């Protein structure tokens, strides 16, 4: 098993099944004790704004708000700097515990030995 897992989510309300799957995998990894970082990019950046995750509903899937809570309790959630800027999302707009970080931080994180990366 990997020492840690980085999941980049580029799908948001525009692709609910793919988005929910990313958070399902992240929450399962957290439950298994794997250190997890979820990076929100593109339309997924909106999920870091309070109330937005509740708008993504998918039949036969755990609610995205619950999955996001699990990841925030056991892991980390970051929003891509450029994705946030393109959507005029400021740090004050984010759910508590979510941060904004750039490409250098993302690269530093995914290049660590023992890290697996998934993109949804």
Short mmCIF file of C-alpha atoms in Angstrom, two decimals:
data_model
loop_
_atom_site.label_atom_id
_atom_site.label_comp_id
_atom_site.label_asym_id
_atom_site.label_seq_id
_atom_site.Cartn_x
_atom_site.Cartn_y
_atom_site.Cartn_z
CA UNK A 1 0.00 0.00 0.00
CA UNK A 2 1.18 3.54 -0.70
CA UNK A 3 2.47 5.64 2.15
CA UNK A 4 0.11 8.43 1.06
CA UNK A 5 -2.45 9.26 -1.59
CA UNK A 6 -3.03 12.46 -3.55
CA UNK A 7 -6.31 12.69 -5.43
CA UNK A 8 -6.79 15.48 -7.94
CA UNK A 9 -10.45 16.16 -8.66
CA UNK A 10 -11.11 18.10 -11.86
CA UNK A 11 -14.77 17.10 -12.16
CA UNK A 12 -17.46 18.88 -10.20
CA UNK A 13 -21.18 19.29 -10.71
CA UNK A 14 -20.48 18.93 -14.45
CA UNK A 15 -19.55 15.23 -13.92
CA UNK A 16 -21.18 14.14 -10.63
CA UNK A 17 -20.38 10.44 -10.88
CA UNK A 18 -16.67 10.98 -11.42
CA UNK A 19 -16.56 13.63 -8.71
CA UNK A 20 -18.36 11.47 -6.16
CA UNK A 21 -16.11 8.52 -6.98
CA UNK A 22 -13.02 10.60 -6.23
CA UNK A 23 -14.36 11.49 -2.79
CA UNK A 24 -15.51 7.92 -2.16
CA UNK A 25 -11.97 6.67 -2.79
CA UNK A 26 -10.50 9.48 -0.66
CA UNK A 27 -12.85 8.72 2.25
CA UNK A 28 -12.12 4.98 2.00
CA UNK A 29 -8.39 5.67 2.07
CA UNK A 30 -8.84 7.92 5.12
CA UNK A 31 -10.80 5.16 6.85
CA UNK A 32 -7.96 2.75 6.09
CA UNK A 33 -5.47 5.12 7.74
CA UNK A 34 -3.78 6.27 4.55
CA UNK A 35 -2.73 9.95 4.60
CA UNK A 36 -4.84 11.67 1.93
CA UNK A 37 -4.72 15.02 0.19
CA UNK A 38 -7.51 16.00 -2.17
CA UNK A 39 -6.70 18.76 -4.67
CA UNK A 40 -9.68 20.51 -6.25
CA UNK A 41 -9.10 21.89 -9.71
CA UNK A 42 -11.37 23.21 -12.45
CA UNK A 43 -15.08 23.04 -11.66
CA UNK A 44 -14.31 20.96 -8.55
CA UNK A 45 -12.98 24.15 -6.92
CA UNK A 46 -16.60 25.13 -6.21
CA UNK A 47 -16.94 22.17 -3.82
CA UNK A 48 -14.73 24.00 -1.32
CA UNK A 49 -17.33 26.77 -0.95
CA UNK A 50 -19.90 26.20 1.82
CA UNK A 51 -23.15 24.69 0.55
CA UNK A 52 -21.84 23.77 -2.91
CA UNK A 53 -21.13 20.09 -2.18
CA UNK A 54 -24.73 19.63 -1.03
CA UNK A 55 -25.85 20.48 -4.55
CA UNK A 56 -24.14 17.43 -5.98
CA UNK A 57 -26.56 14.54 -5.50
CA UNK A 58 -26.00 11.13 -7.03
CA UNK A 59 -28.27 8.10 -6.69
CA UNK A 60 -26.78 5.06 -4.93
CA UNK A 61 -23.83 7.10 -3.63
CA UNK A 62 -22.86 8.52 -0.27
CA UNK A 63 -23.67 12.22 0.01
CA UNK A 64 -20.72 14.31 -1.10
CA UNK A 65 -21.00 16.49 2.01
CA UNK A 66 -20.40 13.44 4.22
CA UNK A 67 -17.45 12.27 2.15
CA UNK A 68 -15.94 15.76 2.22
CA UNK A 69 -16.30 15.86 6.03
CA UNK A 70 -14.48 12.54 6.36
CA UNK A 71 -11.59 13.79 4.24
CA UNK A 72 -11.40 17.08 6.13
CA UNK A 73 -11.30 15.24 9.48
CA UNK A 74 -8.60 12.77 8.50
CA UNK A 75 -6.81 14.36 5.55
CA UNK A 76 -6.37 17.62 3.70
CA UNK A 77 -8.29 19.43 0.99
CA UNK A 78 -6.66 22.07 -1.19
CA UNK A 79 -7.94 24.24 -4.02
CA UNK A 80 -5.69 25.05 -6.96
CA UNK A 81 -4.62 28.69 -6.86
CA UNK A 82 -5.45 29.33 -10.51
CA UNK A 83 -8.80 27.51 -10.36
CA UNK A 84 -9.76 29.61 -7.35
CA UNK A 85 -8.66 32.84 -9.03
CA UNK A 86 -10.58 32.07 -12.23
CA UNK A 87 -13.72 31.65 -10.14
CA UNK A 88 -13.04 34.60 -7.82
CA UNK A 89 -12.84 32.25 -4.83
CA UNK A 90 -10.86 33.75 -1.95
CA UNK A 91 -9.57 31.95 1.16
CA UNK A 92 -12.35 33.59 3.19
CA UNK A 93 -14.90 31.89 0.89
CA UNK A 94 -13.75 28.35 1.73
CA UNK A 95 -15.05 25.70 4.09
CA UNK A 96 -13.04 25.70 7.30
CA UNK A 97 -9.96 23.52 6.89
CA UNK A 98 -9.67 23.92 3.11
CA UNK A 99 -6.67 25.84 1.81
CA UNK A 100 -5.55 27.29 -1.51
CA UNK A 101 -2.18 26.17 -2.89
CA UNK A 102 -0.32 26.38 -6.16
CA UNK A 103 1.40 24.14 -8.65
CA UNK A 104 4.73 24.13 -6.79
CA UNK A 105 3.07 22.75 -3.66
CA UNK A 106 1.20 20.17 -5.74
CA UNK A 107 4.39 19.00 -7.43
CA UNK A 108 6.28 18.86 -4.16
CA UNK A 109 3.53 16.68 -2.74
CA UNK A 110 3.12 14.23 -5.63
CA UNK A 111 6.86 13.73 -6.08
CA UNK A 112 7.39 12.45 -2.55
CA UNK A 113 8.50 8.86 -2.44
CA UNK A 114 5.67 6.50 -1.54
CA UNK A 115 2.92 8.80 -2.82
CA UNK A 116 0.34 7.52 -5.26
CA UNK A 117 -1.64 9.97 -7.36
CA UNK A 118 -5.10 9.55 -8.85
CA UNK A 119 -6.87 12.03 -11.10
CA UNK A 120 -10.65 12.11 -11.45
#
